[in-house]
Coordinates of C-alpha atoms in Angstrom, one line a residue:
X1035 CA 34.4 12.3 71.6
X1036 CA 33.1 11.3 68.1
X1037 CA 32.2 14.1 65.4
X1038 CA 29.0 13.3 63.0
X1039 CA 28.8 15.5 59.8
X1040 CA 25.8 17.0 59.2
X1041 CA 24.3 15.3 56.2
X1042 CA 21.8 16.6 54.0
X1043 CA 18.7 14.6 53.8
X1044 CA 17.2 14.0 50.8
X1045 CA 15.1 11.1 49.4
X1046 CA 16.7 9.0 47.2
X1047 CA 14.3 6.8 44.4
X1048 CA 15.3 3.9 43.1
X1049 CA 14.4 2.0 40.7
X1050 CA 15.6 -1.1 42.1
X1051 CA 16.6 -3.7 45.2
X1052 CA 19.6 -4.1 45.9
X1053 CA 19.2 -8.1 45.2
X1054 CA 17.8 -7.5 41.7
X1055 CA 20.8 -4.9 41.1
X1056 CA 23.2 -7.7 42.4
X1057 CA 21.6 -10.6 40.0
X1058 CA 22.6 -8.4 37.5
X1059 CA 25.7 -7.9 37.9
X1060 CA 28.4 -9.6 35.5
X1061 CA 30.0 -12.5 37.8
X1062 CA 30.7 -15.7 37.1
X1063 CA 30.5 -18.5 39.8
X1064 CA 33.1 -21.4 40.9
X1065 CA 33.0 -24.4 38.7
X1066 CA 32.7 -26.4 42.0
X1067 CA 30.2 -25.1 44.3
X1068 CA 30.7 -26.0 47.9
X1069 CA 30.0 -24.1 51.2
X1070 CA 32.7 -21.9 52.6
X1071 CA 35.3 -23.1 54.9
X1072 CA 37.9 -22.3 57.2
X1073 CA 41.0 -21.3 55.7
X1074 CA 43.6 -24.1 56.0
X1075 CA 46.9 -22.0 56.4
X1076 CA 49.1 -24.3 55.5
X1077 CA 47.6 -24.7 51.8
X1078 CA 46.8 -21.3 51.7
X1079 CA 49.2 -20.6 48.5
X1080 CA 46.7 -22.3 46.3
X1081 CA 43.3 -21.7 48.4
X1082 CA 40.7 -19.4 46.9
X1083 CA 37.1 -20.3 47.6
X1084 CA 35.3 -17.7 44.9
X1085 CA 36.1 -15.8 41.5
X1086 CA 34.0 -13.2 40.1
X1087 CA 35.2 -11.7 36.7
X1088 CA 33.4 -9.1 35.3
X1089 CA 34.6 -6.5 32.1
X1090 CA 32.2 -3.4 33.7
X1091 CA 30.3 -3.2 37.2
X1092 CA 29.1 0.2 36.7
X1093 CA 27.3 -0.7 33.3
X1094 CA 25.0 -2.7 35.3
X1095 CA 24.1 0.4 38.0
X1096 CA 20.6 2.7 36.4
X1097 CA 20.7 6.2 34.5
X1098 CA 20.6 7.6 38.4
X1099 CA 23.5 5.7 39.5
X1100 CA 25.5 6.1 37.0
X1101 CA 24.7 10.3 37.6
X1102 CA 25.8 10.1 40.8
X1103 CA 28.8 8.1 40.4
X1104 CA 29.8 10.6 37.9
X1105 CA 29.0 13.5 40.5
X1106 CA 31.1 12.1 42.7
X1107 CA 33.9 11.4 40.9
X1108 CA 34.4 15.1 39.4
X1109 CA 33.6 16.5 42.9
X1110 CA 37.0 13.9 43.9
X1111 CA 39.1 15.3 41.1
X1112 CA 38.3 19.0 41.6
X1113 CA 39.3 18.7 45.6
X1114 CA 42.0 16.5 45.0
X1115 CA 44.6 19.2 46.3
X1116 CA 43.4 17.3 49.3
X1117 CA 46.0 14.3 47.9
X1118 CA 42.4 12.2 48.1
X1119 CA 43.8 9.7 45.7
X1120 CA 46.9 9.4 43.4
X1121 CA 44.9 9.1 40.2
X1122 CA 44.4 12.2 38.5
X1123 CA 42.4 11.4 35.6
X1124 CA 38.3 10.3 34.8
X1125 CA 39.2 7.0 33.4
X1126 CA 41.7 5.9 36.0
X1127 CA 39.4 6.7 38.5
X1128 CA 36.8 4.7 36.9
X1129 CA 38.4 2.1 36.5
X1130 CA 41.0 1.8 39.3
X1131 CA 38.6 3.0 42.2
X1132 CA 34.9 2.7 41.3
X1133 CA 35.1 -0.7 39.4
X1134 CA 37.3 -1.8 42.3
X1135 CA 34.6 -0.6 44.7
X1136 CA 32.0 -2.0 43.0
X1137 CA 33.6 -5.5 42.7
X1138 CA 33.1 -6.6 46.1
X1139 CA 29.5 -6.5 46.2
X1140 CA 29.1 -9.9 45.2
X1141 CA 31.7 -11.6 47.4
X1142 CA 29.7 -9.7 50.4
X1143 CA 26.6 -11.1 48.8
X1144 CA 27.7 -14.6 48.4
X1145 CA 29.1 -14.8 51.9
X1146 CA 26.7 -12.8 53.6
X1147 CA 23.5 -15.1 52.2
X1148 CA 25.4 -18.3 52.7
X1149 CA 26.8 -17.8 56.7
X1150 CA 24.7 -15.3 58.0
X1151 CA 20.9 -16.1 57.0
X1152 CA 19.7 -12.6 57.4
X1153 CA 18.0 -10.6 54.3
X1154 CA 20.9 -9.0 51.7
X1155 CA 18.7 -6.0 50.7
X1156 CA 19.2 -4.1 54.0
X1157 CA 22.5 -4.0 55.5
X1158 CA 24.4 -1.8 58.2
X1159 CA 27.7 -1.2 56.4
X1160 CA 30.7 0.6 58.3
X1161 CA 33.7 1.6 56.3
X1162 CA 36.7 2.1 58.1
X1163 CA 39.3 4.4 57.5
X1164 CA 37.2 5.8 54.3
X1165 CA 39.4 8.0 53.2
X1166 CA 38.0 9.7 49.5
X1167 CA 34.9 7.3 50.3
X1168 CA 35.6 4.4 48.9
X1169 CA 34.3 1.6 48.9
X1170 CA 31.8 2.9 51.3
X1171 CA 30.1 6.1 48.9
X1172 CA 30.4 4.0 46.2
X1173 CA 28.6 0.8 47.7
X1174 CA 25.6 3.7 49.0
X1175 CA 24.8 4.5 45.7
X1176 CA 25.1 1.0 44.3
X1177 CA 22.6 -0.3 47.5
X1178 CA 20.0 2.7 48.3
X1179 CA 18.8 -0.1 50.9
X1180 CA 22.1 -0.2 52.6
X1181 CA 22.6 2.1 55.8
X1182 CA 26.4 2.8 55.3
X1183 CA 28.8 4.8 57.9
X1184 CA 31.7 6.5 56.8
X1185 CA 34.8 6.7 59.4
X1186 CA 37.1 8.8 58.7
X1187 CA 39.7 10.3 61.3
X1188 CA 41.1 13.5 59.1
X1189 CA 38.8 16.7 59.3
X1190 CA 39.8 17.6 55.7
X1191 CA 38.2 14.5 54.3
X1192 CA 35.3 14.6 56.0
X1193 CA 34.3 17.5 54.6
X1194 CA 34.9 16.4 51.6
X1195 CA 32.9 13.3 52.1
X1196 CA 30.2 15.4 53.6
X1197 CA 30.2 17.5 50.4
X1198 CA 30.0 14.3 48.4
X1199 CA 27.1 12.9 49.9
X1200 CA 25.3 16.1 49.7
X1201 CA 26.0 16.8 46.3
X1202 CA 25.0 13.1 45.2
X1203 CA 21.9 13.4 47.5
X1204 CA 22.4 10.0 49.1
X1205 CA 20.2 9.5 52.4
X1206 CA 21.7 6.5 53.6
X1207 CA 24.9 7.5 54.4
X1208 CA 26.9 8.8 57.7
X1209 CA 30.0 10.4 58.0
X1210 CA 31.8 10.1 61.4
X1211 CA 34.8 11.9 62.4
X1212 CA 36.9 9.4 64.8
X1213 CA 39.3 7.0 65.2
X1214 CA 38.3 3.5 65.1
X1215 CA 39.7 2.7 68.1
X1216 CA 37.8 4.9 69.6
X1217 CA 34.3 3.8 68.0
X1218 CA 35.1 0.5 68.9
X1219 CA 35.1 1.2 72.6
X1220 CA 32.1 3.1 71.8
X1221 CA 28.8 1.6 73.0
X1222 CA 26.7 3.0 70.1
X1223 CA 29.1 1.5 67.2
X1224 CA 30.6 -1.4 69.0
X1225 CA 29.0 -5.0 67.3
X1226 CA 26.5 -2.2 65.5
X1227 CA 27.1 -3.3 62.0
X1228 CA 26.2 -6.6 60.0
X1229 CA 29.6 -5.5 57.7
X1230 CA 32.8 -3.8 57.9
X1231 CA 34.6 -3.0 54.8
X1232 CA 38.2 -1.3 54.7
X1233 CA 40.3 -0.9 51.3
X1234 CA 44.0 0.4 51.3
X1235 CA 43.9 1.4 55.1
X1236 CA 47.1 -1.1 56.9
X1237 CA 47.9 -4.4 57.1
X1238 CA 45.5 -7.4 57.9
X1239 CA 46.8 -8.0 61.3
X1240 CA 46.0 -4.2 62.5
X1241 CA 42.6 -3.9 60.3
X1242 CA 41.7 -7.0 62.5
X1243 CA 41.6 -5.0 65.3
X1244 CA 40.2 -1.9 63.8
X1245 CA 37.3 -3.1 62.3
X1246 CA 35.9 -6.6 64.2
X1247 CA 34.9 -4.8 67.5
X1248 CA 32.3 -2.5 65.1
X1249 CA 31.0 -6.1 63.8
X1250 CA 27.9 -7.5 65.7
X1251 CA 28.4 -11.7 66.1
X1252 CA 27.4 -13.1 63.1
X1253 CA 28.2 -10.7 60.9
X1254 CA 31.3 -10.0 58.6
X1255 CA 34.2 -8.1 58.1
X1256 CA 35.6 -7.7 54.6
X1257 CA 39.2 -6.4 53.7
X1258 CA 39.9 -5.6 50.0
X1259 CA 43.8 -6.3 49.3
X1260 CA 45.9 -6.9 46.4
X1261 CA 46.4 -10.1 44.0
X1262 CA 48.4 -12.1 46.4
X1263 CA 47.8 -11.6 50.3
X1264 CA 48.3 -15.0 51.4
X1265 CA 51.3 -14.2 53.4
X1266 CA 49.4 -11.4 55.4
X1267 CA 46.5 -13.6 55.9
X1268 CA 48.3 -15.5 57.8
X1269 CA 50.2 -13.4 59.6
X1270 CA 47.1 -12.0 61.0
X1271 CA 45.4 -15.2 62.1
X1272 CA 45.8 -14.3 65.4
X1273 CA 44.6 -11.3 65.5
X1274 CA 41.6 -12.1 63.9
X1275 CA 40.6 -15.6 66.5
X1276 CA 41.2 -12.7 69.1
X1277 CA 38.9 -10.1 67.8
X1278 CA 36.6 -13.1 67.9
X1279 CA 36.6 -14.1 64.2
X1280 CA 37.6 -16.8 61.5
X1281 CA 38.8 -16.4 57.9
X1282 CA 35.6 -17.8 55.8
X1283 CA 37.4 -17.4 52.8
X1284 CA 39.8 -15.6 49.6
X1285 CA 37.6 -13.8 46.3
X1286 CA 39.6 -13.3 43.8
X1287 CA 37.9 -10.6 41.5
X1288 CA 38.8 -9.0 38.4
X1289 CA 40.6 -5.4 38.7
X1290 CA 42.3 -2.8 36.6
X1291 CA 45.1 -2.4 39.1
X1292 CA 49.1 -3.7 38.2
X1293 CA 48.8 -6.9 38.4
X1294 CA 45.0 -7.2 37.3
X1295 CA 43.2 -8.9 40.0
X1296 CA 42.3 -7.9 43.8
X1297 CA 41.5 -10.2 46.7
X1298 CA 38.2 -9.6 48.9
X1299 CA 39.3 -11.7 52.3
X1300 CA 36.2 -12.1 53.8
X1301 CA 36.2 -12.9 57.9
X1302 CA 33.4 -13.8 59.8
X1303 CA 32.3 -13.0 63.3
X1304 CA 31.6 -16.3 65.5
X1305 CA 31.8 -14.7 68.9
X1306 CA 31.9 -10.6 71.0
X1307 CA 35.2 -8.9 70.8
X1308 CA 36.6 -9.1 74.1
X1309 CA 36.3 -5.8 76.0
X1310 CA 39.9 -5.1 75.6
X1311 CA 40.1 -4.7 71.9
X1312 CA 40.6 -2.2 70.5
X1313 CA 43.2 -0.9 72.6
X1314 CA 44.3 2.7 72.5
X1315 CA 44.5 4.8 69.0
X1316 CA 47.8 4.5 67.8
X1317 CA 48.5 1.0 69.4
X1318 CA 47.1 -1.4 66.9
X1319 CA 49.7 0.1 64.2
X1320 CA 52.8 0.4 66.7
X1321 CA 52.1 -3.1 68.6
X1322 CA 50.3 -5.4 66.0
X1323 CA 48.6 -8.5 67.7

């Protein structure tokens, strides 16, 4: 059985699309433009098929936005006896969780426009294994037209997450208390969502598993790693054909984090999950594919 958090509903204006937001935002393209392509493996050392830079994504968010974001953040640092995050001051979350978060918009823009032909400005979003909310919170006040769902397995942060969205006064957000095993199987959240987004949750190989069965065919799952995931790319190439997907392709985007820069490893879905996957909760971690 799945838990829902009750979610205050209240309207949220905005002043803009979630396109015009994202034309607006700070990124610079690749020099050579080409479509995106499968992954070769064996040159993937030197393979990135996108770089977005950018010195601040939340400078391009409204007055409203930028309220919320600010909401949100305090509200993370006053329940933070929770052990939400490891960062303990304003600035460090700023800049090493909410620039992060933001900073994968445009990778899920360009990939989304360019391989799945659908409409940018109203996406499902599912982010697995949210944690303090993040990316997913983040992304719902960055894109009012995006429906996002939170998962999150531990009680404790969903009510957190349930206090954050009612503080904020987002509308377009869900908090669901489950395992993703468990939703996967699940006929109401299996191949429901155009995206799945998961940041600092487990290895590729096992995130594969977690989050491709909640992606409908055609659609795409994005992972946010760390500046040099080549190696677990790889390594989870098979579980990724098996969920039914292919690497598209490597973002490299600018980040505050040790080393700098973080890696969006976008994945997208070419065929159904087989009815196997996900197996049982706890499996995916103890018997990787």
């Amino acid at each position: 059985m799945f838990y829902r958090c009750k979610i205050l509903n209240v309207n949220f204006p905005s002043s803009m699309s979630v396109g015009t937001f994202v034309k607006h935002l700070p990124f610079s393209k690749p020099k050579t433009s080409f479509p995106p392509q499968r992954l070769n493996f064996k040159s993937l050392t030197t393979t990135t098929t996108c770089v977005t830079r950018s010195s601040s994504y939340f400078e391009t968010l409204n007055s409203r936005q930028k309220d919320q974001i600010h909401l949100y953040v305090d509200a993370l640092l006053q329940w933070n006896q929770m052990n939400l995050t490891a960062v303990n001051e304003v600035n460090e979350v700023m800049q090493r969780h909410i620039e992060d978060s933001l900073a994968i918009i445009p990778p899920i823009q360009n990939s989304y426009i360019s391989s799945c032909n659908n409409s940018f400005d109203n996406l499902r979003i599912v982010d697995v294994g949210s944690g303090a909310g993040l990316p997913g919170l983040v992304l719902a006040v960055a894109c009012p037209g995006w429906e996002v769902t939170l998962v999150e397995s531990m009680n404790k942060r969903c009510l957190f997450l349930e206090h954050a969205v009612s503080l904020i006064g987002l509308s377009n957000v869900q908090v669901v208390r489950e395992r993703a095993e468990k939703l996967g199987q699940d006929s109401n959240f299996r191949e429901r969502f155009d995206v799945a987004v998961a940041r600092a949750v487990a290895e590729m190989k096992v995130l594969a598993e977690y989050c491709l069965p909640l992606v409908r065919v055609g659609g795409l799952f994005v992972a946010a790693k760390g500046h040099n995931p080549q190696d677990e790319v790889k390594s989870a190439e098979r579980a990724t054909n098996l969920m039914g997907a292919s690497v598209l392709q490597l973002c490299s985007v600018e980040s505050h984090s040790p080393h700098g820069q973080r890696t969006a490893i976008i994945c997208l879905k070419n065929r159904p999950t087989p009815r196997k996957y996900p197996r049982d909760p706890g499996t995916p971690t103890k018997e990787p594919l």
